[in-house]
Short mmCIF file of C-alpha atoms in Angstrom, two decimals:
data_model
loop_
_atom_site.label_atom_id
_atom_site.label_comp_id
_atom_site.label_asym_id
_atom_site.label_seq_id
_atom_site.Cartn_x
_atom_site.Cartn_y
_atom_site.Cartn_z
CA UNK A 1377 0.07 -0.39 -0.34
CA UNK A 1378 1.03 3.55 -0.74
CA UNK A 1379 -1.28 6.50 -0.44
CA UNK A 1380 -4.15 6.85 1.93
CA UNK A 1381 -6.94 8.85 1.06
CA UNK A 1382 -9.20 9.98 3.96
CA UNK A 1383 -12.32 11.62 2.85
CA UNK A 1384 -15.62 12.42 5.92
CA UNK A 1385 -18.21 10.82 4.49
CA UNK A 1386 -19.33 8.22 1.39
CA UNK A 1387 -19.62 10.62 -1.54
CA UNK A 1388 -16.80 12.30 -1.17
CA UNK A 1389 -14.57 8.62 -1.37
CA UNK A 1390 -17.38 7.63 -4.13
CA UNK A 1391 -16.14 10.82 -6.23
CA UNK A 1392 -11.97 10.02 -5.84
CA UNK A 1393 -12.78 6.36 -6.49
CA UNK A 1394 -14.15 7.45 -9.72
CA UNK A 1395 -10.49 8.67 -10.55
CA UNK A 1396 -8.07 7.71 -7.92
CA UNK A 1397 -4.82 5.33 -8.80
CA UNK A 1398 -5.10 2.09 -8.73
CA UNK A 1399 -2.27 2.58 -5.98
CA UNK A 1400 -4.30 4.52 -3.08
CA UNK A 1401 -7.00 3.54 -0.87
CA UNK A 1402 -10.07 5.51 -0.26
CA UNK A 1403 -12.17 5.37 2.57
CA UNK A 1404 -14.60 7.00 4.20
CA UNK A 1405 -14.18 7.36 8.63
CA UNK A 1406 -16.77 10.16 9.57
CA UNK A 1407 -17.57 14.00 10.17
CA UNK A 1408 -15.84 15.99 12.34
CA UNK A 1409 -12.10 16.36 13.72
CA UNK A 1410 -12.68 13.22 16.47
CA UNK A 1411 -14.06 11.15 13.94
CA UNK A 1412 -11.15 11.70 10.99
CA UNK A 1413 -8.56 11.09 14.07
CA UNK A 1414 -9.80 7.82 14.95
CA UNK A 1415 -10.26 6.78 11.73
CA UNK A 1416 -7.15 7.25 10.28
CA UNK A 1417 -5.37 5.99 12.97
CA UNK A 1418 -7.06 2.73 12.58
CA UNK A 1419 -6.70 2.41 9.17
CA UNK A 1420 -2.85 3.16 9.81
CA UNK A 1421 -2.60 0.35 12.38
CA UNK A 1422 -4.68 -2.44 10.86
CA UNK A 1423 -2.46 -1.43 7.10
CA UNK A 1424 0.69 -1.99 9.87
CA UNK A 1425 -0.36 -4.97 11.42
CA UNK A 1426 -0.70 -6.58 7.88
CA UNK A 1427 2.62 -5.81 6.73
CA UNK A 1428 1.13 -3.12 4.32
CA UNK A 1429 1.77 0.05 5.53
CA UNK A 1430 1.13 3.70 4.10
CA UNK A 1431 3.94 6.02 3.25
CA UNK A 1432 1.39 9.51 3.41
CA UNK A 1433 -2.28 9.87 4.31
CA UNK A 1434 -3.89 12.68 2.53
CA UNK A 1435 -7.22 14.25 3.79
CA UNK A 1436 -10.07 14.83 0.62
CA UNK A 1437 -13.04 16.19 0.29
CA UNK A 1438 -15.73 19.24 -0.12
CA UNK A 1439 -15.12 22.24 1.78
CA UNK A 1440 -16.12 26.28 2.20
CA UNK A 1441 -14.12 28.70 0.31
CA UNK A 1442 -13.39 32.11 1.98
CA UNK A 1443 -14.81 34.90 -0.56
CA UNK A 1444 -11.83 36.70 -2.61
CA UNK A 1445 -9.85 33.02 -1.91
CA UNK A 1446 -10.95 30.29 -3.28
CA UNK A 1447 -14.13 30.43 -5.17
CA UNK A 1448 -17.04 27.81 -5.41
CA UNK A 1449 -15.49 24.92 -8.16
CA UNK A 1450 -11.96 25.54 -7.25
CA UNK A 1451 -9.36 23.13 -5.75
CA UNK A 1452 -7.30 24.25 -2.55
CA UNK A 1453 -4.27 22.50 -1.21
CA UNK A 1454 -3.69 23.16 2.65
CA UNK A 1455 0.15 24.83 3.52
CA UNK A 1456 -1.41 24.34 6.94
CA UNK A 1457 -4.38 22.60 8.42
CA UNK A 1458 -5.82 24.48 11.55
CA UNK A 1459 -7.69 23.68 14.43
CA UNK A 1460 -9.50 26.97 14.12
CA UNK A 1461 -11.85 26.62 17.29
CA UNK A 1462 -9.52 24.58 19.37
CA UNK A 1463 -8.04 26.92 22.10
CA UNK A 1464 -10.03 29.24 25.36
CA UNK A 1465 -12.96 31.86 25.40
CA UNK A 1466 -12.38 35.06 27.09
CA UNK A 1467 -13.56 38.09 28.07
CA UNK A 1468 -10.44 39.44 25.11
CA UNK A 1469 -10.94 37.36 22.49
CA UNK A 1470 -10.31 33.39 21.89
CA UNK A 1471 -7.09 32.14 22.56
CA UNK A 1472 -5.91 29.74 20.00
CA UNK A 1473 -4.08 26.85 21.79
CA UNK A 1474 -0.72 27.30 20.63
CA UNK A 1475 -0.76 30.26 22.94
CA UNK A 1476 -2.42 28.60 25.85
CA UNK A 1477 0.85 26.12 25.53
CA UNK A 1478 -1.20 22.63 25.49
CA UNK A 1479 0.53 22.18 22.55
CA UNK A 1480 -0.20 23.38 19.06
CA UNK A 1481 -3.30 23.53 16.66
CA UNK A 1482 -1.19 23.88 13.78
CA UNK A 1483 -0.24 21.16 11.13
CA UNK A 1484 2.30 21.69 8.72
CA UNK A 1485 1.83 20.26 5.20
CA UNK A 1486 4.85 18.23 4.78
CA UNK A 1487 6.79 19.96 1.98
CA UNK A 1488 7.63 16.82 -0.53
CA UNK A 1489 4.02 15.79 -0.88
CA UNK A 1490 2.25 19.01 -0.89
CA UNK A 1491 5.13 20.24 -4.05
CA UNK A 1492 4.27 16.95 -5.62
CA UNK A 1493 0.36 17.85 -5.10
CA UNK A 1494 0.78 21.29 -6.35
CA UNK A 1495 2.84 20.07 -9.30
CA UNK A 1496 0.11 17.01 -10.46
CA UNK A 1497 -2.39 19.95 -9.96
CA UNK A 1498 -0.86 23.48 -10.97
CA UNK A 1499 -4.14 25.62 -10.63
CA UNK A 1500 -4.69 24.43 -6.80
CA UNK A 1501 -4.99 27.93 -4.61
CA UNK A 1502 -2.50 27.04 -1.56
CA UNK A 1503 -3.18 28.34 1.93
CA UNK A 1504 -4.46 27.33 5.88
CA UNK A 1505 -7.54 25.26 5.62
CA UNK A 1506 -8.84 25.33 9.15
CA UNK A 1507 -10.67 22.32 10.52
CA UNK A 1508 -14.00 23.54 12.04
CA UNK A 1509 -16.32 21.68 14.56
CA UNK A 1510 -18.80 23.91 13.20
CA UNK A 1511 -19.56 25.03 10.08
CA UNK A 1512 -19.35 29.03 9.80
CA UNK A 1513 -22.68 30.19 8.97
CA UNK A 1514 -22.86 33.82 9.19
CA UNK A 1515 -20.93 37.40 7.81
CA UNK A 1516 -19.57 38.00 11.17
CA UNK A 1517 -17.85 34.36 11.62
CA UNK A 1518 -16.49 34.39 8.78
CA UNK A 1519 -14.90 37.85 9.03
CA UNK A 1520 -13.72 36.55 12.53
CA UNK A 1521 -11.72 33.47 11.10
CA UNK A 1522 -10.28 35.73 8.43
CA UNK A 1523 -8.67 38.47 10.83
CA UNK A 1524 -7.61 35.54 13.49
CA UNK A 1525 -6.13 33.69 10.06
CA UNK A 1526 -5.61 35.65 7.59
CA UNK A 1527 -4.01 32.80 5.81
CA UNK A 1528 -7.03 30.71 5.43
CA UNK A 1529 -8.33 30.21 2.14
CA UNK A 1530 -10.74 27.46 2.99
CA UNK A 1531 -12.89 25.66 5.97
CA UNK A 1532 -13.69 21.78 6.58
CA UNK A 1533 -13.88 20.04 9.43
CA UNK A 1534 -11.60 16.69 9.23
CA UNK A 1535 -7.83 17.70 8.76
CA UNK A 1536 -6.67 18.55 11.21
CA UNK A 1537 -7.66 15.26 12.74
CA UNK A 1538 -6.10 13.00 10.49
CA UNK A 1539 -2.71 14.93 10.50
CA UNK A 1540 -2.75 14.35 14.03
CA UNK A 1541 -3.15 10.46 13.44
CA UNK A 1542 -0.65 10.44 10.63
CA UNK A 1543 1.73 12.59 12.27
CA UNK A 1544 1.70 9.93 15.68
CA UNK A 1545 2.40 6.87 12.86
CA UNK A 1546 5.00 9.05 11.28
CA UNK A 1547 3.89 9.62 8.37
CA UNK A 1548 3.97 12.78 6.10
CA UNK A 1549 0.50 14.52 5.65
CA UNK A 1550 -1.53 16.92 3.23
CA UNK A 1551 -5.07 18.30 2.60
CA UNK A 1552 -6.98 18.97 -0.61
CA UNK A 1553 -10.48 20.37 -0.70
CA UNK A 1554 -12.46 21.15 -3.08
CA UNK A 1555 -14.89 24.07 -2.76
CA UNK A 1556 -19.00 23.51 -3.01
CA UNK A 1557 -19.76 27.03 -1.33
CA UNK A 1558 -18.62 30.24 0.14
CA UNK A 1559 -17.63 30.58 4.07
CA UNK A 1560 -20.06 32.70 5.52
CA UNK A 1561 -24.37 33.19 5.63
CA UNK A 1562 -25.57 29.72 5.48
CA UNK A 1563 -28.00 29.33 2.03
CA UNK A 1564 -27.89 24.79 1.62
CA UNK A 1565 -29.42 25.90 -1.76
CA UNK A 1566 -27.02 28.29 -3.33
CA UNK A 1567 -24.42 25.06 -2.23
CA UNK A 1568 -22.96 23.73 -5.16
CA UNK A 1569 -22.28 20.31 -4.00
CA UNK A 1570 -22.36 18.45 -8.30
CA UNK A 1571 -19.66 21.21 -9.29
CA UNK A 1572 -17.27 20.46 -5.97
CA UNK A 1573 -17.63 16.60 -6.91
CA UNK A 1574 -17.08 17.09 -10.09
CA UNK A 1575 -13.87 19.07 -9.27
CA UNK A 1576 -12.74 16.33 -7.14
CA UNK A 1577 -12.70 13.88 -9.14
CA UNK A 1578 -10.75 15.63 -11.70
CA UNK A 1579 -8.32 16.37 -8.73
CA UNK A 1580 -8.31 12.58 -7.98
CA UNK A 1581 -7.22 12.05 -11.83
CA UNK A 1582 -3.94 14.24 -11.38
CA UNK A 1583 -2.61 12.62 -8.42
CA UNK A 1584 0.74 11.77 -8.64
CA UNK A 1585 2.30 8.31 -7.09
CA UNK A 1586 3.20 8.65 -3.36
CA UNK A 1587 6.73 10.13 -3.06
#
């Protein structure tokens, strides 16, 4: 086995399987960072025990794009996967985990794997992808995230969790998202899921061999 591609839900996995290289394993592990971390860790442990360890892990799926950064239908590659709401509230505002001194909420993508993905997907937008427990549904919420993380281009719910499992196993990690909706006021009728799934299949078809 080489590359493990982890998604949240089955439709994302199906979109990738429609085009992914036969050397990749694609599995849906559930929504949210906790399910993603647990599911990814289990898959990595089973592969290791079977004597067919993976060489790298990719968190992939659809997500929201920050207006002006990642339009609907575009493809995004995470330079960093950041647990954007992991920290503490305070009268002076949100305090990230890193400032609290309890570890880091930032997972940096493996340079070699990210470079290979960027070469294969030259039109992909690179930037920070935020992992959130609650999808942003207001303009104020989106603005607060951008103010806190000015390099953010997209948000999703699993990347940081997958990164934690990959890092614990000593494996390279990266995150790929295709954009179905703008981050901001929730308008499910305006989401373009079909476009995002089509973009995910197209991106999967271009995935390079694992470095």
